[in-house]
Coordinates of C-alpha atoms in Angstrom, one line a residue:
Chain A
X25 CA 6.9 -15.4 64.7
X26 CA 6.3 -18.6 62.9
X27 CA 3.3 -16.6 60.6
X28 CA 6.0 -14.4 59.6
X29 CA 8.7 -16.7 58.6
X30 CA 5.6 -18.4 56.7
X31 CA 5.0 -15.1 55.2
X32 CA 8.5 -14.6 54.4
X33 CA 8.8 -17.8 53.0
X34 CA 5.5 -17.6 50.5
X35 CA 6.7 -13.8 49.5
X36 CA 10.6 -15.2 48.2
X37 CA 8.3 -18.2 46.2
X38 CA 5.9 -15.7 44.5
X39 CA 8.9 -13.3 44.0
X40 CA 10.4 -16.3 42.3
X41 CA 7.7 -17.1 40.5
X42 CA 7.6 -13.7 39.1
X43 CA 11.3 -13.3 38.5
X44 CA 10.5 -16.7 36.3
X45 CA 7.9 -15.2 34.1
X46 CA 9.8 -12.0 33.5
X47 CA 12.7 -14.1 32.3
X48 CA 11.5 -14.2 28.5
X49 CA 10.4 -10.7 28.5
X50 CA 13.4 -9.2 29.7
X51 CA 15.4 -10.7 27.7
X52 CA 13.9 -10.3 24.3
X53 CA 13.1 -6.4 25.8
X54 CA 17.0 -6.0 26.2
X55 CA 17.5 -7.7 22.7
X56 CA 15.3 -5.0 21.0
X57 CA 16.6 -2.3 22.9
X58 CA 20.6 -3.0 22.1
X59 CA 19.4 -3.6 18.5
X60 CA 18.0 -0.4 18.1
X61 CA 20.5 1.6 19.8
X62 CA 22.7 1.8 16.5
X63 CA 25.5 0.1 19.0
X64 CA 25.5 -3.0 16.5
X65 CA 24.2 -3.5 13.3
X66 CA 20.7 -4.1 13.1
X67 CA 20.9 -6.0 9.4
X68 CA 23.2 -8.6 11.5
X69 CA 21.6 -8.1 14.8
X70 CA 18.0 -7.4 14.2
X71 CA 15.7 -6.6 16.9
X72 CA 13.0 -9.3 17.9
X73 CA 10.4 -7.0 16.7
X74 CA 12.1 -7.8 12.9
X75 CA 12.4 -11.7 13.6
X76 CA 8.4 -11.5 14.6
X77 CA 7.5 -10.1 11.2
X78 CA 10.1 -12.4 9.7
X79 CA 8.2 -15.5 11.1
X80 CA 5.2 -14.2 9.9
X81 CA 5.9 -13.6 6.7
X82 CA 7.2 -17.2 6.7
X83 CA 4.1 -18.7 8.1
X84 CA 1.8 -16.0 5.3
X85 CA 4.0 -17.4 2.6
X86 CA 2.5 -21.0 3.2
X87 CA 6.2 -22.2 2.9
X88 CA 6.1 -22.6 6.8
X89 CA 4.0 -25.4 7.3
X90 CA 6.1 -27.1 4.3
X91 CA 9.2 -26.5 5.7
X92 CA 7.9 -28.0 9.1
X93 CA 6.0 -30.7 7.9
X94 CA 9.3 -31.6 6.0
X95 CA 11.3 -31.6 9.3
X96 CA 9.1 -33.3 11.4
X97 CA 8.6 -36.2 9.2
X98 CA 12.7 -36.5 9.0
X99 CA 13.0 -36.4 12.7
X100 CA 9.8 -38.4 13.3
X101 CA 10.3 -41.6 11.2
X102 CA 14.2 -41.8 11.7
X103 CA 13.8 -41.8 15.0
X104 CA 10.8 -44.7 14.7
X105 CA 13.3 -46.7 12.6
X106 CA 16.6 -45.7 14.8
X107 CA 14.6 -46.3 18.3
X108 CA 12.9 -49.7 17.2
X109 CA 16.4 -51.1 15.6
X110 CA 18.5 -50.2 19.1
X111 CA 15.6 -51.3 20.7
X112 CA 15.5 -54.7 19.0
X113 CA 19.1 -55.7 18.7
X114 CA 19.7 -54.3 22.2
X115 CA 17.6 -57.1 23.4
X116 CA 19.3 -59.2 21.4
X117 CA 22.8 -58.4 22.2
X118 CA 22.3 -58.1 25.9
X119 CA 20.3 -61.3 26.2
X120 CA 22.4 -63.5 23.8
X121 CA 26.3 -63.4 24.7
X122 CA 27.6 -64.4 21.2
X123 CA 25.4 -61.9 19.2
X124 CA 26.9 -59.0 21.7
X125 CA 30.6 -60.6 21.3
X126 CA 29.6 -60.5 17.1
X127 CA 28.1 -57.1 17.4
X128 CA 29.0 -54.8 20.3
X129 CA 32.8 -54.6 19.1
X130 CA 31.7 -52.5 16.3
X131 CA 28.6 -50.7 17.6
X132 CA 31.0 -49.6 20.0
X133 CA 33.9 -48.3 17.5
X134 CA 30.6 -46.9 14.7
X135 CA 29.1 -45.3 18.4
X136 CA 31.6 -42.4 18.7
X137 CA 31.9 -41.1 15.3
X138 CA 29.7 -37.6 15.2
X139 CA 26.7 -38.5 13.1
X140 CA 27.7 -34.8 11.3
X141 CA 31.1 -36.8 9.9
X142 CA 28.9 -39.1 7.8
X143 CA 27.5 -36.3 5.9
X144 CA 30.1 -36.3 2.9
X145 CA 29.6 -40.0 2.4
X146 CA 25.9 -40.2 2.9
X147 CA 25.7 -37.5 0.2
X148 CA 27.9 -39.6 -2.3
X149 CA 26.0 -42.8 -1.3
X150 CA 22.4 -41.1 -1.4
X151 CA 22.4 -37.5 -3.1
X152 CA 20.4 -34.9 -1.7
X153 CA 17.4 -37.5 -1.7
X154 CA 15.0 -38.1 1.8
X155 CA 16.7 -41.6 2.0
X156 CA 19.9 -39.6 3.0
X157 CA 18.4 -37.4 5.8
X158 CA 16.6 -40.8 7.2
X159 CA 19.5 -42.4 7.1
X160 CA 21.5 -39.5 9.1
X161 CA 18.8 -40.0 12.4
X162 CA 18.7 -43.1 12.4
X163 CA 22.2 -43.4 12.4
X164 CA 22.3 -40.9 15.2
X165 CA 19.8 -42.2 17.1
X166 CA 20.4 -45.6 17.1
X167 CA 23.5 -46.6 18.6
X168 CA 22.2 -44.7 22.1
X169 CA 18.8 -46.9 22.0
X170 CA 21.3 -49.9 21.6
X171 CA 23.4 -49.0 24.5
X172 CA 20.4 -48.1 27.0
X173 CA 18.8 -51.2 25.9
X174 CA 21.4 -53.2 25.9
X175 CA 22.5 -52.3 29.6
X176 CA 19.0 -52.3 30.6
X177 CA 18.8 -55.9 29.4
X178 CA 21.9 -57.2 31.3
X179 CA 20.6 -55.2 34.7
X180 CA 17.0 -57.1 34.7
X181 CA 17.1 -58.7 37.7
X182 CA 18.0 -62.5 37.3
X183 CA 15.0 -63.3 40.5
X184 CA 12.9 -62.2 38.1
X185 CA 14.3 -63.8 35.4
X186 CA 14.0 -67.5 37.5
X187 CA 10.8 -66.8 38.8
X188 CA 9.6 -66.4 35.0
X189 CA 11.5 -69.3 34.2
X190 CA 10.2 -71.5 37.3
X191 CA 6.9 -70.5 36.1
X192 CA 7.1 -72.2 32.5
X193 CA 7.3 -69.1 30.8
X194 CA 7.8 -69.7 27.2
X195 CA 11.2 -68.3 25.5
X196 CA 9.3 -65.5 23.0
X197 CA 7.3 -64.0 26.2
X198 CA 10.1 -64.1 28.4
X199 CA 11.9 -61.6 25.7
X200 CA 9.3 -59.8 24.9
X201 CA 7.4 -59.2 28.4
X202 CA 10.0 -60.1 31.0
X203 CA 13.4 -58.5 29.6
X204 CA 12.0 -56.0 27.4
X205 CA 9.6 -54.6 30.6
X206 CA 12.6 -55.7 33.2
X207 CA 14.6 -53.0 30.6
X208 CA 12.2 -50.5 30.2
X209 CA 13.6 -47.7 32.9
X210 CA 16.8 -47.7 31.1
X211 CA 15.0 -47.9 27.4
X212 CA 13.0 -44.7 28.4
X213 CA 16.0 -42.8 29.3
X214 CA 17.9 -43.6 26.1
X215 CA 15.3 -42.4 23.8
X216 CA 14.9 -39.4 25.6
X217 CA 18.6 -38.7 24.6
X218 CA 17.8 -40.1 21.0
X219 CA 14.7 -37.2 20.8
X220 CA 17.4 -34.4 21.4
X221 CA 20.3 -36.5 18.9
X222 CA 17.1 -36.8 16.3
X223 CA 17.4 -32.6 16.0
X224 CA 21.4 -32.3 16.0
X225 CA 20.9 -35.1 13.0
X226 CA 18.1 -33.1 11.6
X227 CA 20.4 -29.9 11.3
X228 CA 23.5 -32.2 9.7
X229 CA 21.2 -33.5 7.1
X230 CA 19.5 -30.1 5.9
X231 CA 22.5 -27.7 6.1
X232 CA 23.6 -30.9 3.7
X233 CA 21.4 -29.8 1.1
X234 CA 17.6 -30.0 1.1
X235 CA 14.4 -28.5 -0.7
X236 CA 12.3 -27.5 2.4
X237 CA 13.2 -27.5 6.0
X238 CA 13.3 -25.3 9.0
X239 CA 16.9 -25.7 9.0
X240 CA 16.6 -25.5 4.9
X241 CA 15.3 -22.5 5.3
X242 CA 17.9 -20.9 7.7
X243 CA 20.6 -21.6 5.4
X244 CA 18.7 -19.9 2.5
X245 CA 17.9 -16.9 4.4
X246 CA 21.5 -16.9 5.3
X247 CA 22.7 -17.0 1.7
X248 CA 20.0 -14.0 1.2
X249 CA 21.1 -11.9 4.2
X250 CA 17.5 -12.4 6.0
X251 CA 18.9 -12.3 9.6
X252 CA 15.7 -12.0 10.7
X253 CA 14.7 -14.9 8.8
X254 CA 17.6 -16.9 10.2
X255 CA 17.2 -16.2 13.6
X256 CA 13.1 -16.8 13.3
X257 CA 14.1 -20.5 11.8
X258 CA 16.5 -21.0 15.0
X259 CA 13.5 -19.9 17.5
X260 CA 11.3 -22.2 15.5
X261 CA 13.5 -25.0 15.7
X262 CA 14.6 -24.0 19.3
X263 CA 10.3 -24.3 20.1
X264 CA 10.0 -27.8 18.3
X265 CA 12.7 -29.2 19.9
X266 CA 11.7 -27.7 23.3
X267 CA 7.9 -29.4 22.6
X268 CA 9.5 -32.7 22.0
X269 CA 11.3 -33.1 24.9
X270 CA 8.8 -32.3 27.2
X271 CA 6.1 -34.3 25.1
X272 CA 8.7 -37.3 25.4
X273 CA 9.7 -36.3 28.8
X274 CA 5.3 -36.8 30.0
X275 CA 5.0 -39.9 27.8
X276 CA 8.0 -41.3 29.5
X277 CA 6.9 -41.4 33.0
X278 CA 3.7 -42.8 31.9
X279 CA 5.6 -45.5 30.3
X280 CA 7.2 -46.9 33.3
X281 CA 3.5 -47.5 34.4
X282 CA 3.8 -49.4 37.5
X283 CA 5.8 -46.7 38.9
Chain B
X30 CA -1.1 -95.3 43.1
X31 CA -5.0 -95.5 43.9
X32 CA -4.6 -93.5 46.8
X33 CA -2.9 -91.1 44.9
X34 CA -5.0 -90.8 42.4
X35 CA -7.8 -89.6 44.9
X36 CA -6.1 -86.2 45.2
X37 CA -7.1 -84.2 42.3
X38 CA -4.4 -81.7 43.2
X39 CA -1.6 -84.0 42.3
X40 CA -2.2 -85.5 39.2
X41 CA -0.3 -89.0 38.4
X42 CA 2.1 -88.5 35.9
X43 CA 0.0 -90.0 32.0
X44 CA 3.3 -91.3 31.2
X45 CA 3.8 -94.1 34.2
X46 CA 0.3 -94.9 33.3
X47 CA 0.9 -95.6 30.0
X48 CA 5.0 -96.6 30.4
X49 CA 4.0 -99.2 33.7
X50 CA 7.7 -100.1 34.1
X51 CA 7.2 -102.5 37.4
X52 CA 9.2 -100.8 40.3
X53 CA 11.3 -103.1 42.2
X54 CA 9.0 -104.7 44.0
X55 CA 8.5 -102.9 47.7
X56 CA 6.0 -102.2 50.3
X57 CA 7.9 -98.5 50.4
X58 CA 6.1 -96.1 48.5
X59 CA 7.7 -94.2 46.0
X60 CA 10.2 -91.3 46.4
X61 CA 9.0 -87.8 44.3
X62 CA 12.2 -86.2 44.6
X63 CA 15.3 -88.5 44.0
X64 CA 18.8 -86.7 44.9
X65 CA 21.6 -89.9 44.0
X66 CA 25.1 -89.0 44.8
X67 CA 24.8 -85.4 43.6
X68 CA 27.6 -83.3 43.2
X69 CA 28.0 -80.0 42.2
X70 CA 30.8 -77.9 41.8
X71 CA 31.7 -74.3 41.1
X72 CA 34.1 -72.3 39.0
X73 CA 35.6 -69.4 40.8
X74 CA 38.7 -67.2 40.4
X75 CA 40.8 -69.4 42.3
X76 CA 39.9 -72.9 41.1
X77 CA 37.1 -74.5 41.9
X78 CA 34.3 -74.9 44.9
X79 CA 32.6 -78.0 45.8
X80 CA 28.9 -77.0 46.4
X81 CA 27.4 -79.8 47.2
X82 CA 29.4 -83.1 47.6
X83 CA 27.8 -86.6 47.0
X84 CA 24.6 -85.9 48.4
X85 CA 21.8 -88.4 48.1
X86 CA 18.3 -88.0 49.7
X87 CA 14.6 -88.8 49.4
X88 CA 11.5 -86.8 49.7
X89 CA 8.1 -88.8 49.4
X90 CA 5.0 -87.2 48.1
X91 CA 3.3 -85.0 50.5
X92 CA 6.3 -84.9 52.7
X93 CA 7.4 -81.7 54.5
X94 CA 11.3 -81.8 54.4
X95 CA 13.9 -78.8 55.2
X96 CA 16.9 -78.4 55.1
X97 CA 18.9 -76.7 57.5
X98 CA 22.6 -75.5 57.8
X99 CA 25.0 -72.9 58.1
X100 CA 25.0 -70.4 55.2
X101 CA 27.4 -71.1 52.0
X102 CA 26.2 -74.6 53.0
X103 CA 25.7 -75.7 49.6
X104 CA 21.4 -75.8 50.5
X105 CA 20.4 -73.2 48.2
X106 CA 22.4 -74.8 45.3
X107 CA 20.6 -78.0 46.3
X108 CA 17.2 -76.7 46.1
X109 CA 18.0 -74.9 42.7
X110 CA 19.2 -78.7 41.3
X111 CA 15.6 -79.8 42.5
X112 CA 14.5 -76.9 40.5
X113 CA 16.4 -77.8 37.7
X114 CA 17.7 -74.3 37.5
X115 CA 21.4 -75.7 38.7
X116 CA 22.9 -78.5 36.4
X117 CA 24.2 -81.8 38.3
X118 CA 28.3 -82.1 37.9
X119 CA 27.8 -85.2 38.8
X120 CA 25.2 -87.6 39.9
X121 CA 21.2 -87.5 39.5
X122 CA 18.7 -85.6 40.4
X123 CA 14.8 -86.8 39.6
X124 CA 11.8 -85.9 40.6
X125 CA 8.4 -87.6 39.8
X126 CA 10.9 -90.2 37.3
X127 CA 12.5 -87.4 35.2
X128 CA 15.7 -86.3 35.7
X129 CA 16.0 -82.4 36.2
X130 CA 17.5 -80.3 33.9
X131 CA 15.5 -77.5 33.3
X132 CA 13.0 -75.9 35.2
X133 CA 9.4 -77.4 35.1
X134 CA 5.8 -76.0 35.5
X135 CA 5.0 -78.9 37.9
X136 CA 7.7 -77.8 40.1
X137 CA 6.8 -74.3 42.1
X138 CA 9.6 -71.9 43.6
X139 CA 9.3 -69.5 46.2
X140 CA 13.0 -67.3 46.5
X141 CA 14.0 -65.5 49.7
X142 CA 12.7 -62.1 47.5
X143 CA 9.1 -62.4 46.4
X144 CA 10.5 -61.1 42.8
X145 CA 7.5 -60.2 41.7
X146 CA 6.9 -58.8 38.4
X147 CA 6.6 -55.2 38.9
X148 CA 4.5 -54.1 36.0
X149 CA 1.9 -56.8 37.5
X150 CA -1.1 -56.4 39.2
X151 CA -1.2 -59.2 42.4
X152 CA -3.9 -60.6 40.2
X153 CA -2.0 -61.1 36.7
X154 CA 1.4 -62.3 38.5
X155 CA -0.6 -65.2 39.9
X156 CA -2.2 -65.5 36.2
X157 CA 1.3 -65.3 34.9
X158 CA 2.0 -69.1 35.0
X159 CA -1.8 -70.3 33.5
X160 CA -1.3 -68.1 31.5
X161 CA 2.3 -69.1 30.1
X162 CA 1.7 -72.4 30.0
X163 CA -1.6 -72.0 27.6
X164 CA -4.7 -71.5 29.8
X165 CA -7.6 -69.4 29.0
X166 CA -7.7 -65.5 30.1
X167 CA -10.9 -65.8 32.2
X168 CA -9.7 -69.6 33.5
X169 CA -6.3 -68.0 34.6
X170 CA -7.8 -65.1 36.4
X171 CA -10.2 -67.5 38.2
X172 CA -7.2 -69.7 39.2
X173 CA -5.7 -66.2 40.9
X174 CA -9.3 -65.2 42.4
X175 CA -8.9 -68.3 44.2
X176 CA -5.6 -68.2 45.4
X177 CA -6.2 -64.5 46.4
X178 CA -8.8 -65.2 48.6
X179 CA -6.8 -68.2 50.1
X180 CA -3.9 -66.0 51.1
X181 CA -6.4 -63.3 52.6
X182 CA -5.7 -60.5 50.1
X183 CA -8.7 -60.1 48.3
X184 CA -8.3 -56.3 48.6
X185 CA -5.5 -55.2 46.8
X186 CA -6.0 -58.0 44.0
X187 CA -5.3 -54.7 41.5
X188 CA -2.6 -53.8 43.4
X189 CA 0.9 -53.5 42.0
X190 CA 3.3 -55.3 43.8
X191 CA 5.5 -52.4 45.3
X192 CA 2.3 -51.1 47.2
X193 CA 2.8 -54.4 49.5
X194 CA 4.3 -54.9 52.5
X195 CA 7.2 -57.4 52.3
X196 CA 4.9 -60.2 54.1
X197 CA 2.1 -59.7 51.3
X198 CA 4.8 -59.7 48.8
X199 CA 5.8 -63.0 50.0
X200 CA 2.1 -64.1 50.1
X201 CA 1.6 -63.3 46.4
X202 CA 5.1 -65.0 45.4
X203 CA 3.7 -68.1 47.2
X204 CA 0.2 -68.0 45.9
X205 CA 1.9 -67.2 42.2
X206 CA 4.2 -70.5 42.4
X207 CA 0.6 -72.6 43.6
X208 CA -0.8 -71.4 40.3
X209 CA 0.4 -73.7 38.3
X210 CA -1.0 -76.3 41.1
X211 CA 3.0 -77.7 41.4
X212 CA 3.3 -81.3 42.8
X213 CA 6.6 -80.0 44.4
X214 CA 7.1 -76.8 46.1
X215 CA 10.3 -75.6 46.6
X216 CA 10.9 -72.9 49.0
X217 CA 14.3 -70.8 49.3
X218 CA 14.6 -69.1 52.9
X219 CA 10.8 -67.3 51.9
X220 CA 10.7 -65.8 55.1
X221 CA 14.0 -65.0 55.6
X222 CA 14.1 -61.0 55.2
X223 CA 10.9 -60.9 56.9
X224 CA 10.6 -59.2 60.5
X225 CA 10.3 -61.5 63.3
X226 CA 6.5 -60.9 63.7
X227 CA 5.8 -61.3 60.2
X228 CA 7.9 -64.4 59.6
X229 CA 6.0 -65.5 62.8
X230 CA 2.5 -65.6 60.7
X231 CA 3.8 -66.5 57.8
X232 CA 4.6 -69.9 59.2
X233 CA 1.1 -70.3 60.7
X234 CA 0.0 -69.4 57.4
X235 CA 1.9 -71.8 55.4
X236 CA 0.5 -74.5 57.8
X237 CA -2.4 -73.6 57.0
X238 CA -1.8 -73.6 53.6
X239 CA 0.2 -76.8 53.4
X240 CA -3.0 -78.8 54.5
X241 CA -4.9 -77.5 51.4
X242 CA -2.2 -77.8 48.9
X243 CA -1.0 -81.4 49.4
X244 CA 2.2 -80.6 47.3
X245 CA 5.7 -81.8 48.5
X246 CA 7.4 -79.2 50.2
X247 CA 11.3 -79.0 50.7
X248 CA 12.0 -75.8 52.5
X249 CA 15.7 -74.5 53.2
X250 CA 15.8 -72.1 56.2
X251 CA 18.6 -71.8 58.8
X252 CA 16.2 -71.3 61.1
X253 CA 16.1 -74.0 62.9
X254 CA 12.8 -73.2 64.9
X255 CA 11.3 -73.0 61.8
X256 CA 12.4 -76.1 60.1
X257 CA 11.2 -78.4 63.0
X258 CA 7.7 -76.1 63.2
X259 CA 7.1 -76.6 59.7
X260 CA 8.7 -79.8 59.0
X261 CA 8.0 -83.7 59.3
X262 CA 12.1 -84.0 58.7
X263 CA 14.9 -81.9 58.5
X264 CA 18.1 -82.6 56.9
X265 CA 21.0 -81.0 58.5
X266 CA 23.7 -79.7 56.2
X267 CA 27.4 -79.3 56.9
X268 CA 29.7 -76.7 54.9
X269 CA 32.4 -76.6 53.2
X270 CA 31.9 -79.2 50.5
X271 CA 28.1 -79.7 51.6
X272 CA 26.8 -83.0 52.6
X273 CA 23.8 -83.9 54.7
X274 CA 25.1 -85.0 58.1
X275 CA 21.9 -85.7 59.9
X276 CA 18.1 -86.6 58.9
X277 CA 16.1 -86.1 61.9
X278 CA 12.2 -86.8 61.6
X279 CA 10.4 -84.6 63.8
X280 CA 7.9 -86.9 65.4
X281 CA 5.7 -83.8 66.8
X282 CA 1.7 -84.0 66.4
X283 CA -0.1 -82.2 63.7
X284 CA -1.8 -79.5 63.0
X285 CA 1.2 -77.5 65.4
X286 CA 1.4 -73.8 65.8
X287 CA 4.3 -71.9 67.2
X288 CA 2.4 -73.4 70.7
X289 CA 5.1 -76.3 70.2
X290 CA 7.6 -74.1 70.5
X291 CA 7.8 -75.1 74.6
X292 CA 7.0 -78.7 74.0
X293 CA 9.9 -80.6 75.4
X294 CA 10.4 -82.7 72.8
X295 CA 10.7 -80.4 70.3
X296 CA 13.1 -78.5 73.2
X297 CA 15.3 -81.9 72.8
X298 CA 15.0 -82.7 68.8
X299 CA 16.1 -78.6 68.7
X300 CA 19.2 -79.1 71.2
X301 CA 20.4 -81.9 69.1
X302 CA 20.0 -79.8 66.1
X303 CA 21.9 -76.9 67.5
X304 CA 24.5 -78.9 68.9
X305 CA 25.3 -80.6 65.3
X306 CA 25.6 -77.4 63.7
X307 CA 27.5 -75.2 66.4
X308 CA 30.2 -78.0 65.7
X309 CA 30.3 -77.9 61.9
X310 CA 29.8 -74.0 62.2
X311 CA 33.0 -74.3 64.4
X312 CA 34.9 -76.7 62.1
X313 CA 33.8 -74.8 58.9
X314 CA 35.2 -71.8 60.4
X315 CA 38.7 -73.1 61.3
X316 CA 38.9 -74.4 58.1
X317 CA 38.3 -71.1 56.5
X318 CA 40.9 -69.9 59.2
X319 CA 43.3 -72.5 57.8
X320 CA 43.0 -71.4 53.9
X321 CA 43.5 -67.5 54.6

C-alpha cells in the first residue's frame, strides 16, 4: 500500500516536472502555429520562427553586442550610484533623528512620483546625453535602497547596539559594522527591488531618445515595421532582466552570510 | 593600594597615581562603585515614572553584590546607570572615581540575551572589544583563545552564534564582556531565559569563573536562590519608586555550590529575603490596584 502511494506520489512530481519543461515549448509551438494560420496578420504577429532569424540578424549585424553593452552599462552603474547613495544616507537618516526629520519629509513626497514622469524634464535638463539615462536609474533606484536601509537601520536590535557600545566600540565601526551588518537583511531585499526598478528606468530613458540600446533598438524596429525585430528586442530584454534577478537573487543569500 | 596592585587583572587606575588626592583618612578601603542619592526618572505618556528613587550604595573591589526585587523594580535601570548607559536625573553615580556617563571599556555587561553579533564567529565576538579598543589582530584572537578555553567551548570557536544553544550563547556573551579584562562586571538577569538545568550550571560556572576573574560583580536576578548562591550581599529592592530596603551580607563559606542550597543558614537568610519581598510585592500591587 504505502509503495504505491510512494509510487503515486513520485509519478505526479515527474509528471510535474515534465509539464514544467514543456511549458516554453508549447507555448512558443502555439505562437507559431496561430501565426501561420493566416487567422492574424503575420507582419504584426510574426511567428517565433521570424523573431529567431530577426535576433540573428541582429546579433550578425554586430549592432547586438552594442546595443547590449549600451544597456547594461546604463543599468549597471546607475544602479552602483542609486544603491550606494540609498545605501549611505539610509544609514544616516535612520541612525541620526535630525538628518531623517531634514531629509525623509521630501524623500518621502520625491519617492512616489513614477521615475517615467521625469523624463520630459531630464531631457530639457540633460539632452539625449548618457548623463540623462544615469540619472533616470539612479533616480529610480534610489529612493527604495533609502527606505529598506533606512527601516533596516531603525530595526537593528538596540542589545546589540549596547553590547557594541559596552564594548568601547568606536562611533565609525559601530556604523559601518554594527548598523550597516544589523541592516543588511532589509538592505538585500531593497536592492533586489531596485535590480527590477533599474530595467523599468532603463526602458523610460531609451524610448526617451538614445543611439544604441536594446530598448533603442525596439523603438527603431518599430518605426521600421520589424515586428520581428521588436518582439526579438523584448525577449532579449525579458532574458537580461530574467538573469539579473536570479544573479542578484544567489548573491543575495550569500550576503546575509551568517545565515 | 599595594595589595591591589598585586593583581595584574585589575589594574590601578594611572590617574590616582599620578592625581594622589589624600582620601579622607580611613581604615575602610575604598568603594569601586559609588551610587550617592541616585534618582532616575522616566518620561511616559502619562507624566512621569520614578525609576529609581534616592538610592545610594557601595560595592568594594572584588565584592560580589546582587540585587534582588520584584520586576519593574527600578534594578535594571540601576545597573544600566552603573553602566553608564542610563543618565542620573539626579544624584551620582561613580565608579573607580569617575562619574558614569557613558559606557566604558573597563566596565563589562552581560544582558539577559547574549546579543551576540550574528555575523560573528564565537571567536571574533570575543575579539570584538580588543579589537575596538586598538589591540593587535593576532593579540585579540589570543585574548579569545583564552577565554574560549576557560568557558569550555574550544570546539565551536568558528561557530556562528545561532548554532549555540542558549547556555553557550550566554557563555560567549560572558567570555566577550571579560575581554576587555573589565574591573567591573555588570550582569543583567544573564541566566534568566535559561532552563532550570542550564541556569543551574551556569551558576557553578560563574563560580568558577569569579575566582579567576577578580572583577567586581553586581548581578541583578530576582532569583533569590541565586543571589545568595552567588553573592557575598544582596541588596533587596522595593518597587514602585525603587529604593533599596535591605542589604543583607550572606555570611555563607566559600567556594559554595548549589550543595548550600539545604544549609540552614542560607534556609534562614532566604526566609527573610522572601518575606521582605512577598510584602513589598503585596504593597506594590495594591498600589497599582489603587491607580487603575
Amino acid at each position: 500500500m504505502s509503495t504505491g502511494g510512494h509510487n503515486r506520489a513520485t509519478m505526479a512530481g515527474r509528471l510535474s516536472v515534465l509539464v514544467g519543461a514543456l511549458s516554453v515549448p508549447a507555448f512558443v509551438g502555439v505562437w507559431e502555429l496561430i501565426a501561420r494560420s493566416r487567422i492574424v496578420n503575420a507582419v504584426l504577429f510574426p511567428p517565433p520562427s521570424t523573431v529567431a532569424v530577426a535576433v540573428l540578424d541582429w546579433i550578425h549585424s554586430g549592432q547586438f553586442f552594442g546595443d547590449l553593452s549600451a544597456s547594461l552599462f546604463r543599468v549597471t552603474v546607475g544602479f552602483l550610484i542609486g544603491t550606494t547613495g540609498g545605501i549611505m544616507l539610509g544609514v544616516l537618516t535612520g541612525r541620526f533623528r535630525l538628518l531623517s526629520s531634514l531629509l525623509s519629509p521630501l524623500f518621502h513626497i520625491l519617492r512616489p512620483i513614477p521615475p517615467i514622469a521625469f523624463v520630459p524634464i531630464v531631457i530639457l535638463w540633460f539632452g539625449l546625453s548618457e548623463a540623462g539615462k544615469l540619472f533616470l536609474v539612479v533616480w529610480g533606484v534610489f529612493f527604495t535602497v533609502w527606505l529598506a536601509t533606512h527601516i533596516g537601520v531603525q530595526k537593528v536590535d538596540r542589545g546589540l547596539i549596547r553590547a557594541a557600545l559596552m564594548l568601547g566600540t568606536p562611533r565609525r565601526q559601530m556604523l559601518s559594522e554594527i548598523i550597516l551588518l544589523g541592516a543588511l537583511p532589509y538592505i538585500v531585499v531593497g536592492l533586489r527591488t531596485a535590480v527590477s526598478i533599474s530595467f523599468y528606468t532603463l526602458v523610460a530613458a531609451e524610448l526617451a531618445g538614445a543611439f544604441a540600446g536594446i530598448v533603442y533598438r525596439i523603438e527603431i524596429a518599430q518605426q521600421n515595421m520589424q515586428t520581428g525585430q521588436v518582439m526579438g528586442g523584448l525577449a532579449a530584454l525579458g532574458l537580461l532582466s530574467f538573469v539579473a534577478d536570479r544573479s542578484f537573487a544567489a548573491i543575495a543569500e550569500r550576503a546575509v552570510w551568517w545565515r | 593600594m599595594v595589595a591591589m596592585m598585586h593583581n595584574p587583572l585589575r589594574p590601578t587606575s594611572p590617574l590616582r597615581l599620578v592625581d594622589a588626592v589624600p582620601e579622607p583618612s580611613s581604615a575602610v578601603p575604598e568603594a569601586i562603585i559609588r551610587v550617592e542619592d541616585l534618582s532616575i526618572v522616566f518620561d511616559v505618556p502619562r507624566g512621569e515614572v520614578i525609576a529609581v528613587d534616592r538610592v545610594s550604595l557601595a560595592v568594594m573591589p572584588g565584592e560580589f553584590v546582587s540585587l534582588v526585587g520584584p520586576s519593574g523594580c527600578g534594578k535594571s535601570t540601576l545597573l544600566n546607570a552603573m553602566a553608564g548607559l542610563e543618565r542620573p536625573f539626579e544624584g551620582e553615580v561613580t565608579v573607580a572615581g569617575k562619574p558614569m556617563l557613558a559606557p566604558r571599556p573597563d566596565i563589562g555587561m552581560v544582558f539577559q540575551q547574549p546579543h551576540l553579533f550574528p555575523w560573528k564567529s564565537v571567536r571574533r565576538n570575543i575579539a570584538h572589544g580588543p579589537r575596538a579598543l586598538g589591540k593587535s589582530k593576532t593579540e585579540a584572537l589570543r585574548i579569545a583563545d583564552d577565554l574560549i578555553d576557560m568557558i569550555g567551548l574550544t570546539k565551536f570557536a568558528s561557530a556562528y552564534p545561532h548554532t549555540l544553544s542558549g547556555g553557550m550563547q550566554q557563555r560567549v556573551a560572558i567570555a566577550r564582556a571579560l575581554a576587555n579584562q573589565p574591573r567591573v562586571l555588570l550582569m543583567d538577569e544573564p541566566f534568566g531565559a535559561l532552563d532550570a538545568q542550564t541556569r543551574a550550571v551556569m551558576q557553578d560556572n560563574l563560580l568558577e569563573l569569579r575566582d579567576r576573574i577578580n572583577a567586581t560583580i553586581v548581578f541583578v536576578t530576582h532569583d533569590i536562590d541565586e543571589a545568595i548562591l552567588l553573592s557575598d550581599r544582596v541588596l533587596i529592592m522595593s518597587a514602585g519608586p525603587g529604593r533599596i530596603l535591605r542589604d543583607l551580607s550572606v555570611d555563607l563559606p566559600r567556594p559554595r555550590s548549589s550543595a548550600i542550597l539545604t544549609d540552614p543558614a542560607y534556609l534562614a537568610l532566604k526566609r527573610d529575603c522572601l518575606d521582605l519581598i512577598r510584602t513589598e510585592g503585596r504593597k506594590a500591587f495594591e498600589q497599582m490596584e489603587a491607580v487603575t
